[in-house]
Amino acid sequence: MAGVPVIVGQQVECEIIGLTHDGEGVGRVDGYTLFVRDALPGEKVLAVVASIGKSFGKARMVELLGAGSGASNEGGIRVVPPCPIYDTCGGCQLQHMSYAEQLRWKRQHVVDNLARIGKLQVVGGASVQGRAVGDQRSFGDRSTGDGVQGVLVHPTIGMADPWRYRNKAQVPIGFGDGGLIGGFYEAGSNDIVDMDACLIQQEENEETVRAVKEAARLLDISPYNRANGKGLLRHVVVRHAASTGQRMVVLVTNGRDIPHAQELVGLIREKVLGVVSVCQNVNTAVTPVVFGEETRVLWGEDVIYDEIGGIQFAISPRSFFQVNPEQTERLYGKAVEYAALTGKETVIDAYCGAGTISLFLAKHADRVYGVEIIPEAIEDAKRNALLNGIRNAVFAVGPAEVVMPRWQAEGIVPDVIVVDPPRKGCDPALIATMLELRPERIVYVSCNPSTLARDLRLLEDGGYRTVEVQPVDMFPHTGHVEAVALLVRNETECI
C-alpha cells in the first residue's frame, strides 16, 4: 500500500506506547501505527505484520526485546498467563498484564475517553498511585487548578480474587479433529478453540459444558458447520446460580428435532449435579446471533433462581443477567449511592432490562418506573418484583424516549433518572427527553467508556455537571470496563 512503511509478513521492531480498548499494544514504526497483540506499554518488541490499512496495521508479537517498567510491581507489568490456551483463545485479552496494572489501565482508559471525547477536565492526573483495590478515598480538592471543578474519577473497583467469576458460559459448537468440539473463538477469527477448562468461568460451568459435549459425542449429535449451515448443535449455553446451586442447560440447535433427545437429557441429568432445567432454543438462521425466537423446556423448570444483594431473580434461558454477581452488587450499589435516595423520590430506570437495578433502587425510593424495549425482559422484571414482594416498581414496554414523555403527561416527574444503555450508548432522543424532564440527578451506568464520554458531553451541554465517575472491573483479564457516572443539574447542590 502506497505511503505505508511496512508490508504484510515483515518483521519490525517497535516501542509500545499504549493500549487500545481491546487490550492490544499501540506501537509506531516510522510514524505508522501498529496494533500489536500481547504487547504492553513501555516494552520494545519484535513483531510480524499481519495486515495493513491506510491509518493503522495489525501485528503479532514475536519476541520481547525490552521489558517495560510499571509502578504496580518491581518486575514490571508483564506476568505469565496461567491459562494453557491463552495464546489462541480470544476470550481474554489481558492475562499477560498484572491485575493491579489492569485496574490502573482501565481507570486510565475511562479518563482518556472523558478527556478526548467528552472534553471533560479530570481530577487525578494520568495515573493513580498507592491505592488498594476498591479504595474509595478522594483525591482531595476537585479543582483542576484554574478554578474549574473537574470530574473525580476514582480508582477502579477490582476483585480480591479475579478468577472463576462468570456464572454463564456461551460455548459455540463445531467440528474439529476427531469430531465435535466446543470452546471459544480464536482471537480475530471464527475458528473454535476446543476448551475443557476456562479460568474465568465458575467451575460448575466447566463441568456442565464438558458433560454436555461428552453426551453429544456419545449419542452422535452432529455439530453445526458454519460454512455450509448443516449440522444440529450450534451452541451450549449454561448458567450456574451460586446462591442456590441450581444449573441450567440450553441447547441451541439448527432445527427442532433432536435425535435421542430423552437419552441426551438423561445423560445430562446423570452427569450434572444441580441441574434443574434443560431447555432447547431453535435457531435456523444464518447469523452470528446465538439465540433464535423459539425456546422450549425439554426437562425440568423454565427458570433458575439466583440472588444478588438480598434480591432474588428468576433467570430464564434468554434473560439478561449480569455474569459477575460479586461485582454486580458493587456496581449497582454505587448506582444507588449516587442516586442519593431518601425514600421520597420518584426514579425512572431507562434500559431497565429484567429490572435488576430497578429493584435495588425500589428498596430506597418512593416509586420506581422501569422502561425497556424488549417485552420478554419486562415480563422478567415484573416476575422478579413479585418474587421479592416489591410493590413500588412499575414496568412498561417501549422506547424510553416514547414512554417517559407519556409518564410525564400523567404527572410522573422524576427526581432521578438512571440509564444503563447497551454499548452504543443512549439514543439521542433519550438524551433530549432527559434534558426536557430535568431531574435533579442522572446516574449513568456504562459498559463503553467512549459512548459514556460522548453522552456526558451532550448532557453537560444541556445543563448538567458530571461530578464523579466510578470504574468497576466486571470482566477481569479482558479489555472491558464498566463505570458509573453521577451528573447533577447545574442549579442543584451536590450532596
One Martini backbone bead per residue (centre of mass of N, CA, C, O) as a GRO file, in nm:
protein
  495
    1MET     BB    1   0.095   0.037   0.024
    2ALA     BB    2   0.089   0.356  -0.019
    3GLY     BB    3   0.280   0.510   0.244
    4VAL     BB    4   0.354   0.238   0.377
    5PRO     BB    5   0.637   0.114   0.576
    6VAL     BB    6   0.489  -0.170   0.550
    7ILE     BB    7   0.456  -0.531   0.528
    8VAL     BB    8   0.333  -0.821   0.495
    9GLY     BB    9   0.549  -1.026   0.706
   10GLN     BB   10   0.706  -0.822   0.847
   11GLN     BB   11   0.972  -0.748   1.057
   12VAL     BB   12   0.949  -0.547   1.359
   13GLU     BB   13   1.044  -0.273   1.550
   14CYS     BB   14   0.876  -0.164   1.862
   15GLU     BB   15   0.724   0.077   2.052
   16ILE     BB   16   0.518   0.081   2.337
   17ILE     BB   17   0.262   0.342   2.425
   18GLY     BB   18  -0.004   0.153   2.444
   19LEU     BB   19  -0.365   0.090   2.452
   20THR     BB   20  -0.632  -0.047   2.350
   21HIS     BB   21  -0.962  -0.135   2.409
   22ASP     BB   22  -0.856  -0.449   2.341
   23GLY     BB   23  -0.541  -0.473   2.452
   24GLU     BB   24  -0.354  -0.355   2.244
   25GLY     BB   25  -0.066  -0.261   2.131
   26VAL     BB   26   0.093   0.058   2.072
   27GLY     BB   27   0.275   0.123   1.778
   28ARG     BB   28   0.580   0.246   1.606
   29VAL     BB   29   0.662   0.290   1.244
   30ASP     BB   30   0.755   0.554   1.097
   31GLY     BB   31   0.464   0.676   1.215
   32TYR     BB   32   0.325   0.402   1.217
   33THR     BB   33   0.049   0.217   1.318
   34LEU     BB   34   0.056  -0.059   1.555
   35PHE     BB   35  -0.128  -0.344   1.650
   36VAL     BB   36  -0.012  -0.545   1.931
   37ARG     BB   37  -0.038  -0.842   2.032
   38ASP     BB   38   0.079  -0.887   2.375
   39ALA     BB   39   0.156  -0.598   2.418
   40LEU     BB   40   0.318  -0.349   2.629
   41PRO     BB   41   0.377  -0.084   2.790
   42GLY     BB   42   0.731  -0.002   2.739
   43GLU     BB   43   0.789  -0.196   2.520
   44LYS     BB   44   1.012  -0.391   2.320
   45VAL     BB   45   0.938  -0.529   1.993
   46LEU     BB   46   0.893  -0.813   1.794
   47ALA     BB   47   0.707  -0.802   1.484
   48VAL     BB   48   0.442  -0.923   1.278
   49VAL     BB   49   0.279  -0.844   0.998
   50ALA     BB   50  -0.072  -0.900   0.919
   51SER     BB   51  -0.187  -0.600   0.857
   52ILE     BB   52  -0.304  -0.327   0.639
   53GLY     BB   53  -0.360   0.029   0.641
   54LYS     BB   54  -0.383   0.361   0.616
   55SER     BB   55  -0.369   0.410   0.948
   56PHE     BB   56  -0.335   0.094   1.021
   57GLY     BB   57  -0.206  -0.200   1.185
   58LYS     BB   58  -0.134  -0.550   1.227
   59ALA     BB   59   0.020  -0.746   1.497
   60ARG     BB   60   0.261  -0.996   1.615
   61MET     BB   61   0.432  -1.108   1.865
   62VAL     BB   62   0.763  -1.261   1.885
   63GLU     BB   63   0.948  -1.059   2.072
   64LEU     BB   64   1.107  -0.961   2.365
   65LEU     BB   65   1.344  -0.692   2.396
   66GLY     BB   66   1.194  -0.498   2.620
   67ALA     BB   67   1.108  -0.412   2.929
   68GLY     BB   68   0.875  -0.285   3.116
   69SER     BB   69   0.775  -0.040   3.358
   70GLY     BB   70   0.604  -0.052   3.677
   71ALA     BB   71   0.428   0.039   3.975
   72SER     BB   72   0.302  -0.245   4.071
   73ASN     BB   73   0.592  -0.384   4.015
   74GLU     BB   74   0.925  -0.457   4.003
   75GLY     BB   75   0.895  -0.648   3.728
   76GLY     BB   76   0.649  -0.515   3.621
   77ILE     BB   77   0.355  -0.589   3.409
   78ARG     BB   78   0.440  -0.871   3.339
   79VAL     BB   79   0.289  -1.196   3.303
   80VAL     BB   80   0.203  -1.527   3.336
   81PRO     BB   81  -0.024  -1.702   3.186
   82PRO     BB   82  -0.230  -1.962   3.320
   83CYS     BB   83  -0.350  -2.024   3.049
   84PRO     BB   84  -0.306  -2.274   2.803
   85ILE     BB   85  -0.499  -2.102   2.566
   86TYR     BB   86  -0.430  -1.792   2.543
   87ASP     BB   87  -0.286  -1.766   2.257
   88THR     BB   88  -0.575  -1.848   2.102
   89CYS     BB   89  -0.780  -1.738   2.274
   90GLY     BB   90  -1.042  -1.466   2.275
   91GLY     BB   91  -1.161  -1.418   2.572
   92CYS     BB   92  -0.885  -1.292   2.647
   93GLN     BB   93  -0.638  -0.998   2.678
   94LEU     BB   94  -0.486  -0.962   3.003
   95GLN     BB   95  -0.316  -1.200   3.141
   96HIS     BB   96  -0.018  -1.056   3.086
   97MET     BB   97  -0.132  -0.861   3.307
   98SER     BB   98  -0.134  -0.729   3.584
   99TYR     BB   99  -0.394  -0.661   3.787
  100ALA     BB  100  -0.314  -0.383   3.890
  101GLU     BB  101  -0.268  -0.275   3.596
  102GLN     BB  102  -0.549  -0.316   3.488
  103LEU     BB  103  -0.685  -0.112   3.679
  104ARG     BB  104  -0.526   0.132   3.582
  105TRP     BB  105  -0.598   0.117   3.282
  106LYS     BB  106  -0.908   0.138   3.311
  107ARG     BB  107  -0.906   0.416   3.426
  108GLN     BB  108  -0.748   0.550   3.194
  109HIS     BB  109  -0.954   0.485   2.976
  110VAL     BB  110  -1.171   0.665   3.093
  111VAL     BB  111  -1.014   0.930   3.104
  112ASP     BB  112  -0.944   0.955   2.802
  113ASN     BB  113  -1.240   0.971   2.703
  114LEU     BB  114  -1.333   1.215   2.864
  115ALA     BB  115  -1.120   1.409   2.734
  116ARG     BB  116  -1.142   1.349   2.420
  117ILE     BB  117  -1.464   1.330   2.387
  118GLY     BB  118  -1.591   1.504   2.641
  119LYS     BB  119  -1.415   1.750   2.736
  120LEU     BB  120  -1.305   1.675   3.022
  121GLN     BB  121  -1.204   1.749   3.346
  122VAL     BB  122  -0.965   1.566   3.535
  123VAL     BB  123  -0.908   1.423   3.834
  124GLY     BB  124  -0.563   1.284   3.900
  125GLY     BB  125  -0.454   1.236   3.631
  126ALA     BB  126  -0.292   0.962   3.472
  127SER     BB  127  -0.262   0.834   3.767
  128VAL     BB  128  -0.269   0.586   4.039
  129GLN     BB  129  -0.125   0.584   4.355
  130GLY     BB  130  -0.152   0.369   4.626
  131ARG     BB  131  -0.410   0.188   4.568
  132ALA     BB  132  -0.646  -0.006   4.657
  133VAL     BB  133  -0.875  -0.224   4.605
  134GLY     BB  134  -1.158  -0.018   4.630
  135ASP     BB  135  -1.051   0.252   4.695
  136GLN     BB  136  -1.245   0.563   4.793
  137ARG     BB  137  -1.061   0.786   4.816
  138SER     BB  138  -0.999   1.091   4.780
  139PHE     BB  139  -0.801   1.336   4.593
  140GLY     BB  140  -0.954   1.587   4.684
  141ASP     BB  141  -0.956   1.851   4.524
  142ARG     BB  142  -1.157   1.924   4.227
  143SER     BB  143  -0.971   2.118   4.128
  144THR     BB  144  -0.766   2.206   3.835
  145GLY     BB  145  -0.639   2.518   3.909
  146ASP     BB  146  -0.862   2.720   3.734
  147GLY     BB  147  -1.155   2.681   3.893
  148VAL     BB  148  -1.234   2.409   3.785
  149GLN     BB  149  -1.457   2.148   3.814
  150GLY     BB  150  -1.374   1.836   3.824
  151VAL     BB  151  -1.362   1.502   3.748
  152LEU     BB  152  -1.399   1.231   3.956
  153VAL     BB  153  -1.177   0.951   3.927
  154HIS     BB  154  -1.170   0.653   4.040
  155PRO     BB  155  -1.065   0.377   4.135
  156THR     BB  156  -1.080   0.067   4.048
  157ILE     BB  157  -1.302  -0.187   4.104
  158GLY     BB  158  -1.202  -0.487   4.220
  159MET     BB  159  -1.075  -0.811   4.283
  160ALA     BB  160  -0.940  -1.028   4.503
  161ASP     BB  161  -1.049  -1.270   4.297
  162PRO     BB  162  -1.003  -1.273   3.936
  163TRP     BB  163  -1.161  -1.559   3.933
  164ARG     BB  164  -1.428  -1.748   3.870
  165TYR     BB  165  -1.693  -1.538   3.785
  166ARG     BB  166  -1.864  -1.682   3.573
  167ASN     BB  167  -2.225  -1.779   3.538
  168LYS     BB  168  -2.175  -1.790   3.213
  169ALA     BB  169  -2.188  -2.005   2.922
  170GLN     BB  170  -2.105  -1.953   2.561
  171VAL     BB  171  -2.078  -2.229   2.342
  172PRO     BB  172  -1.942  -2.314   2.060
  173ILE     BB  173  -2.011  -2.549   1.799
  174GLY     BB  174  -1.805  -2.798   1.629
  175PHE     BB  175  -1.564  -2.918   1.390
  176GLY     BB  176  -1.297  -3.147   1.443
  177ASP     BB  177  -1.062  -3.332   1.545
  178GLY     BB  178  -1.270  -3.612   1.606
  179GLY     BB  179  -1.511  -3.393   1.605
  180LEU     BB  180  -1.664  -3.262   1.855
  181ILE     BB  181  -1.654  -2.916   1.952
  182GLY     BB  182  -1.587  -2.678   2.236
  183GLY     BB  183  -1.565  -2.312   2.290
  184PHE     BB  184  -1.370  -2.057   2.164
  185TYR     BB  185  -1.276  -1.805   1.984
  186GLU     BB  186  -1.043  -1.708   1.798
  187ALA     BB  187  -0.857  -1.454   1.756
  188GLY     BB  188  -0.994  -1.302   1.474
  189SER     BB  189  -1.208  -1.549   1.449
  190ASN     BB  190  -1.421  -1.855   1.371
  191ASP     BB  191  -1.243  -2.039   1.529
  192ILE     BB  192  -1.242  -2.315   1.738
  193VAL     BB  193  -1.142  -2.357   2.073
  194ASP     BB  194  -1.094  -2.612   2.252
  195MET     BB  195  -1.268  -2.661   2.577
  196ASP     BB  196  -1.233  -2.767   2.939
  197ALA     BB  197  -1.100  -2.490   3.046
  198CYS     BB  198  -1.184  -2.186   3.245
  199LEU     BB  199  -1.063  -1.928   3.459
  200ILE     BB  200  -1.345  -1.738   3.438
  201GLN     BB  201  -1.505  -1.978   3.515
  202GLN     BB  202  -1.709  -2.154   3.669
  203GLU     BB  203  -1.672  -2.482   3.746
  204GLU     BB  204  -1.965  -2.567   3.687
  205ASN     BB  205  -1.956  -2.491   3.386
  206GLU     BB  206  -1.737  -2.679   3.297
  207GLU     BB  207  -1.879  -2.943   3.376
  208THR     BB  208  -2.129  -2.902   3.198
  209VAL     BB  209  -1.996  -2.879   2.920
  210ARG     BB  210  -1.851  -3.149   2.925
  211ALA     BB  211  -2.107  -3.325   2.956
  212VAL     BB  212  -2.248  -3.238   2.694
  213LYS     BB  213  -2.027  -3.318   2.495
  214GLU     BB  214  -2.014  -3.619   2.573
  215ALA     BB  215  -2.312  -3.682   2.510
  216ALA     BB  216  -2.309  -3.594   2.210
  217ARG     BB  217  -2.093  -3.796   2.120
  218LEU     BB  218  -2.230  -4.061   2.214
  219LEU     BB  219  -2.503  -3.979   2.028
  220ASP     BB  220  -2.421  -3.837   1.758
  221ILE     BB  221  -2.429  -3.531   1.756
  222SER     BB  222  -2.431  -3.284   1.536
  223PRO     BB  223  -2.235  -3.040   1.434
  224TYR     BB  224  -2.203  -2.725   1.339
  225ASN     BB  225  -2.170  -2.576   1.008
  226ARG     BB  226  -2.086  -2.256   0.905
  227ALA     BB  227  -2.031  -2.299   0.596
  228ASN     BB  228  -2.321  -2.487   0.526
  229GLY     BB  229  -2.554  -2.511   0.764
  230LYS     BB  230  -2.491  -2.778   0.900
  231GLY     BB  231  -2.614  -2.929   1.155
  232LEU     BB  232  -2.723  -2.898   1.497
  233LEU     BB  233  -2.514  -2.804   1.716
  234ARG     BB  234  -2.429  -2.471   1.810
  235HIS     BB  235  -2.493  -2.433   2.128
  236VAL     BB  236  -2.382  -2.398   2.471
  237VAL     BB  237  -2.581  -2.296   2.750
  238VAL     BB  238  -2.474  -2.198   3.080
  239ARG     BB  239  -2.594  -2.192   3.423
  240HIS     BB  240  -2.503  -2.050   3.755
  241ALA     BB  241  -2.633  -2.049   4.089
  242ALA     BB  242  -2.467  -1.984   4.372
  243SER     BB  243  -2.698  -1.945   4.595
  244THR     BB  244  -2.847  -2.243   4.498
  245GLY     BB  245  -2.697  -2.444   4.272
  246GLN     BB  246  -2.824  -2.397   4.010
  247ARG     BB  247  -2.882  -2.541   3.678
  248MET     BB  248  -2.850  -2.457   3.322
  249VAL     BB  249  -2.951  -2.589   2.998
  250VAL     BB  250  -2.879  -2.481   2.655
  251LEU     BB  251  -2.985  -2.591   2.336
  252VAL     BB  252  -2.861  -2.488   2.029
  253THR     BB  253  -3.049  -2.539   1.727
  254ASN     BB  254  -3.069  -2.658   1.374
  255GLY     BB  255  -3.353  -2.743   1.486
  256ARG     BB  256  -3.607  -2.932   1.649
  257ASP     BB  257  -3.480  -3.209   1.611
  258ILE     BB  258  -3.361  -3.453   1.852
  259PRO     BB  259  -3.170  -3.703   1.872
  260HIS     BB  260  -3.206  -3.861   2.158
  261ALA     BB  261  -3.327  -3.661   2.370
  262GLN     BB  262  -3.376  -3.828   2.633
  263GLU     BB  263  -3.089  -3.937   2.655
  264LEU     BB  264  -2.955  -3.664   2.679
  265VAL     BB  265  -3.099  -3.572   2.932
  266GLY     BB  266  -3.012  -3.814   3.108
  267LEU     BB  267  -2.705  -3.760   3.096
  268ILE     BB  268  -2.712  -3.477   3.216
  269ARG     BB  269  -2.848  -3.555   3.487
  270GLU     BB  270  -2.625  -3.761   3.570
  271LYS     BB  271  -2.361  -3.550   3.540
  272VAL     BB  272  -2.530  -3.293   3.663
  273LEU     BB  273  -2.509  -3.118   3.936
  274GLY     BB  274  -2.807  -2.922   3.985
  275VAL     BB  275  -2.991  -2.975   3.762
  276VAL     BB  276  -3.325  -2.812   3.661
  277SER     BB  277  -3.259  -2.730   3.345
  278VAL     BB  278  -3.369  -2.825   3.008
  279CYS     BB  279  -3.315  -2.661   2.700
  280GLN     BB  280  -3.447  -2.529   2.383
  281ASN     BB  281  -3.305  -2.361   2.098
  282VAL     BB  282  -3.414  -2.224   1.786
  283ASN     BB  283  -3.162  -2.184   1.510
  284THR     BB  284  -3.174  -2.137   1.142
  285ALA     BB  285  -3.004  -1.902   1.100
  286VAL     BB  286  -2.772  -1.701   0.921
  287THR     BB  287  -2.596  -1.629   1.217
  288PRO     BB  288  -2.425  -1.496   1.504
  289VAL     BB  289  -2.664  -1.530   1.658
  290VAL     BB  290  -2.755  -1.740   1.903
  291PHE     BB  291  -3.061  -1.684   1.924
  292GLY     BB  292  -3.377  -1.770   1.883
  293GLU     BB  293  -3.729  -1.757   1.921
  294GLU     BB  294  -3.738  -2.059   2.015
  295THR     BB  295  -3.842  -2.194   2.339
  296ARG     BB  296  -3.791  -2.503   2.527
  297VAL     BB  297  -3.874  -2.756   2.750
  298LEU     BB  298  -3.734  -3.073   2.816
  299TRP     BB  299  -3.660  -3.029   3.133
  300GLY     BB  300  -3.814  -2.902   3.397
  301GLU     BB  301  -3.748  -2.584   3.435
  302ASP     BB  302  -3.772  -2.235   3.317
  303VAL     BB  303  -3.600  -2.168   3.581
  304ILE     BB  304  -3.369  -1.994   3.780
  305TYR     BB  305  -3.218  -1.907   4.102
  306ASP     BB  306  -3.098  -1.591   4.225
  307GLU     BB  307  -2.866  -1.370   4.419
  308ILE     BB  308  -2.854  -1.006   4.484
  309GLY     BB  309  -2.848  -0.817   4.754
  310GLY     BB  310  -3.122  -0.978   4.859
  311ILE     BB  311  -3.216  -1.042   4.559
  312GLN     BB  312  -3.433  -1.212   4.362
  313PHE     BB  313  -3.391  -1.423   4.058
  314ALA     BB  314  -3.538  -1.504   3.755
  315ILE     BB  315  -3.388  -1.731   3.511
  316SER     BB  316  -3.392  -1.746   3.183
  317PRO     BB  317  -3.251  -1.840   2.893
  318ARG     BB  318  -3.278  -1.508   2.780
  319SER     BB  319  -3.178  -1.363   3.008
  320PHE     BB  320  -3.062  -1.081   3.158
  321PHE     BB  321  -2.752  -1.143   3.344
  322GLN     BB  322  -2.509  -1.089   3.531
  323VAL     BB  323  -2.187  -1.264   3.533
  324ASN     BB  324  -2.091  -1.084   3.802
  325PRO     BB  325  -2.216  -1.078   4.110
  326GLU     BB  326  -2.005  -0.935   4.288
  327GLN     BB  327  -1.981  -0.673   4.100
  328THR     BB  328  -2.278  -0.601   4.074
  329GLU     BB  329  -2.320  -0.508   4.364
  330ARG     BB  330  -2.118  -0.271   4.336
  331LEU     BB  331  -2.237  -0.125   4.094
  332TYR     BB  332  -2.531  -0.085   4.208
  333GLY     BB  333  -2.447   0.045   4.473
  334LYS     BB  334  -2.335   0.300   4.336
  335ALA     BB  335  -2.597   0.389   4.202
  336VAL     BB  336  -2.752   0.427   4.466
  337GLU     BB  337  -2.562   0.633   4.590
  338TYR     BB  338  -2.591   0.850   4.362
  339ALA     BB  339  -2.906   0.885   4.401
  340ALA     BB  340  -2.970   0.973   4.695
  341LEU     BB  341  -3.190   0.825   4.868
  342THR     BB  342  -3.486   0.881   5.107
  343GLY     BB  343  -3.792   0.765   5.006
  344LYS     BB  344  -3.928   1.016   4.811
  345GLU     BB  345  -3.858   0.929   4.530
  346THR     BB  346  -3.860   0.952   4.176
  347VAL     BB  347  -3.778   0.684   3.946
  348ILE     BB  348  -3.601   0.630   3.641
  349ASP     BB  349  -3.542   0.323   3.445
  350ALA     BB  350  -3.353   0.300   3.183
  351TYR     BB  351  -3.285   0.017   3.051
  352CYS     BB  352  -3.396  -0.219   3.268
  353GLY     BB  353  -3.467  -0.486   3.178
  354ALA     BB  354  -3.508  -0.718   3.448
  355GLY     BB  355  -3.480  -0.505   3.703
  356THR     BB  356  -3.223  -0.490   3.874
  357ILE     BB  357  -3.190  -0.189   3.948
  358SER     BB  358  -3.482  -0.124   4.027
  359LEU     BB  359  -3.484  -0.305   4.287
  360PHE     BB  360  -3.264  -0.156   4.433
  361LEU     BB  361  -3.409   0.124   4.429
  362ALA     BB  362  -3.689   0.045   4.566
  363LYS     BB  363  -3.565   0.024   4.863
  364HIS     BB  364  -3.518   0.375   4.852
  365ALA     BB  365  -3.787   0.453   4.718
  366ASP     BB  366  -4.104   0.540   4.634
  367ARG     BB  367  -4.064   0.527   4.304
  368VAL     BB  368  -4.041   0.298   4.018
  369TYR     BB  369  -3.959   0.333   3.663
  370GLY     BB  370  -3.954   0.091   3.407
  371VAL     BB  371  -3.781   0.072   3.083
  372GLU     BB  372  -3.828  -0.145   2.785
  373ILE     BB  373  -3.813  -0.288   2.456
  374ILE     BB  374  -3.823  -0.579   2.581
  375PRO     BB  375  -4.075  -0.784   2.669
  376GLU     BB  376  -3.931  -1.020   2.823
  377ALA     BB  377  -3.790  -0.838   3.029
  378ILE     BB  378  -4.047  -0.723   3.161
  379GLU     BB  379  -4.154  -0.990   3.260
  380ASP     BB  380  -3.914  -1.043   3.444
  381ALA     BB  381  -3.945  -0.789   3.618
  382LYS     BB  382  -4.225  -0.853   3.732
  383ARG     BB  383  -4.148  -1.125   3.856
  384ASN     BB  384  -3.923  -1.014   4.044
  385ALA     BB  385  -4.103  -0.828   4.210
  386LEU     BB  386  -4.292  -1.050   4.319
  387LEU     BB  387  -4.072  -1.232   4.445
  388ASN     BB  388  -3.993  -0.966   4.650
  389GLY     BB  389  -4.240  -0.778   4.726
  390ILE     BB  390  -4.241  -0.542   4.508
  391ARG     BB  391  -4.470  -0.243   4.479
  392ASN     BB  392  -4.281   0.026   4.372
  393ALA     BB  393  -4.276  -0.112   4.073
  394VAL     BB  394  -4.283  -0.006   3.730
  395PHE     BB  395  -4.355  -0.153   3.401
  396ALA     BB  396  -4.250  -0.085   3.053
  397VAL     BB  397  -4.301  -0.099   2.708
  398GLY     BB  398  -4.044   0.065   2.526
  399PRO     BB  399  -3.927   0.350   2.438
  400ALA     BB  400  -3.810   0.581   2.649
  401GLU     BB  401  -3.870   0.842   2.465
  402VAL     BB  402  -4.186   0.761   2.473
  403VAL     BB  403  -4.271   0.684   2.769
  404MET     BB  404  -4.175   0.929   2.943
  405PRO     BB  405  -4.372   1.150   2.832
  406ARG     BB  406  -4.623   0.996   2.920
  407TRP     BB  407  -4.565   1.010   3.218
  408GLN     BB  408  -4.556   1.315   3.236
  409ALA     BB  409  -4.860   1.352   3.148
  410GLU     BB  410  -4.938   1.185   3.427
  411GLY     BB  411  -4.736   1.329   3.656
  412ILE     BB  412  -4.445   1.208   3.616
  413VAL     BB  413  -4.165   1.322   3.814
  414PRO     BB  414  -3.833   1.303   3.815
  415ASP     BB  415  -3.550   1.306   4.030
  416VAL     BB  416  -3.438   1.038   3.893
  417ILE     BB  417  -3.210   0.909   3.642
  418VAL     BB  418  -3.151   0.584   3.505
  419VAL     BB  419  -2.882   0.449   3.300
  420ASP     BB  420  -2.832   0.127   3.093
  421PRO     BB  421  -2.684   0.095   2.820
  422PRO     BB  422  -2.558  -0.004   2.558
  423ARG     BB  423  -2.268   0.035   2.381
  424LYS     BB  424  -2.403   0.276   2.201
  425GLY     BB  425  -2.579   0.407   2.397
  426CYS     BB  426  -2.773   0.668   2.389
  427ASP     BB  427  -3.034   0.789   2.260
  428PRO     BB  428  -3.085   1.100   2.147
  429ALA     BB  429  -3.385   1.112   2.239
  430LEU     BB  430  -3.321   1.054   2.538
  431ILE     BB  431  -3.148   1.293   2.598
  432ALA     BB  432  -3.371   1.501   2.533
  433THR     BB  433  -3.570   1.396   2.747
  434MET     BB  434  -3.398   1.444   2.998
  435LEU     BB  435  -3.365   1.754   2.950
  436GLU     BB  436  -3.671   1.806   2.977
  437LEU     BB  437  -3.717   1.677   3.268
  438ARG     BB  438  -3.497   1.762   3.478
  439PRO     BB  439  -3.342   1.616   3.685
  440GLU     BB  440  -3.132   1.632   3.949
  441ARG     BB  441  -3.041   1.334   3.862
  442ILE     BB  442  -2.786   1.136   3.692
  443VAL     BB  443  -2.739   0.784   3.631
  444TYR     BB  444  -2.457   0.631   3.463
  445VAL     BB  445  -2.442   0.315   3.316
  446SER     BB  446  -2.140   0.167   3.175
  447CYS     BB  447  -1.979  -0.038   2.890
  448ASN     BB  448  -1.864   0.242   2.737
  449PRO     BB  449  -1.647   0.502   2.745
  450SER     BB  450  -1.708   0.649   2.473
  451THR     BB  451  -2.023   0.682   2.502
  452LEU     BB  452  -2.016   0.814   2.770
  453ALA     BB  453  -1.860   1.070   2.689
  454ARG     BB  454  -2.055   1.167   2.475
  455ASP     BB  455  -2.309   1.190   2.667
  456LEU     BB  456  -2.189   1.384   2.877
  457ARG     BB  457  -2.155   1.619   2.685
  458LEU     BB  458  -2.458   1.654   2.620
  459LEU     BB  459  -2.547   1.698   2.917
  460GLU     BB  460  -2.368   1.940   2.977
  461ASP     BB  461  -2.486   2.120   2.744
  462GLY     BB  462  -2.786   2.083   2.899
  463GLY     BB  463  -2.716   2.142   3.234
  464TYR     BB  464  -2.482   1.952   3.340
  465ARG     BB  465  -2.275   1.787   3.597
  466THR     BB  466  -1.989   1.607   3.631
  467VAL     BB  467  -1.869   1.468   3.925
  468GLU     BB  468  -1.845   1.139   3.900
  469VAL     BB  469  -1.640   0.832   3.851
  470GLN     BB  470  -1.686   0.463   3.856
  471PRO     BB  471  -1.491   0.211   3.810
  472VAL     BB  472  -1.562  -0.139   3.703
  473ASP     BB  473  -1.454  -0.480   3.725
  474MET     BB  474  -1.638  -0.721   3.554
  475PHE     BB  475  -1.381  -0.828   3.346
  476PRO     BB  476  -1.133  -0.987   3.407
  477HIS     BB  477  -0.880  -1.006   3.151
  478THR     BB  478  -1.014  -0.782   2.995
  479GLY     BB  479  -1.103  -0.484   2.803
  480HIS     BB  480  -1.328  -0.434   3.001
  481VAL     BB  481  -1.532  -0.148   3.128
  482GLU     BB  482  -1.707  -0.015   3.388
  483ALA     BB  483  -1.940   0.263   3.476
  484VAL     BB  484  -2.022   0.530   3.711
  485ALA     BB  485  -2.223   0.825   3.678
  486LEU     BB  486  -2.252   1.161   3.811
  487LEU     BB  487  -2.524   1.389   3.768
  488VAL     BB  488  -2.599   1.741   3.796
  489ARG     BB  489  -2.780   1.998   3.816
  490ASN     BB  490  -2.661   2.310   3.814
  491GLU     BB  491  -2.877   2.413   4.050
  492THR     BB  492  -2.772   2.170   4.208
  493GLU     BB  493  -2.685   2.049   4.509
  494CYS     BB  494  -2.420   1.864   4.607
  495ILE     BB  495  -2.381   1.597   4.845
   0.00000   0.00000   0.00000
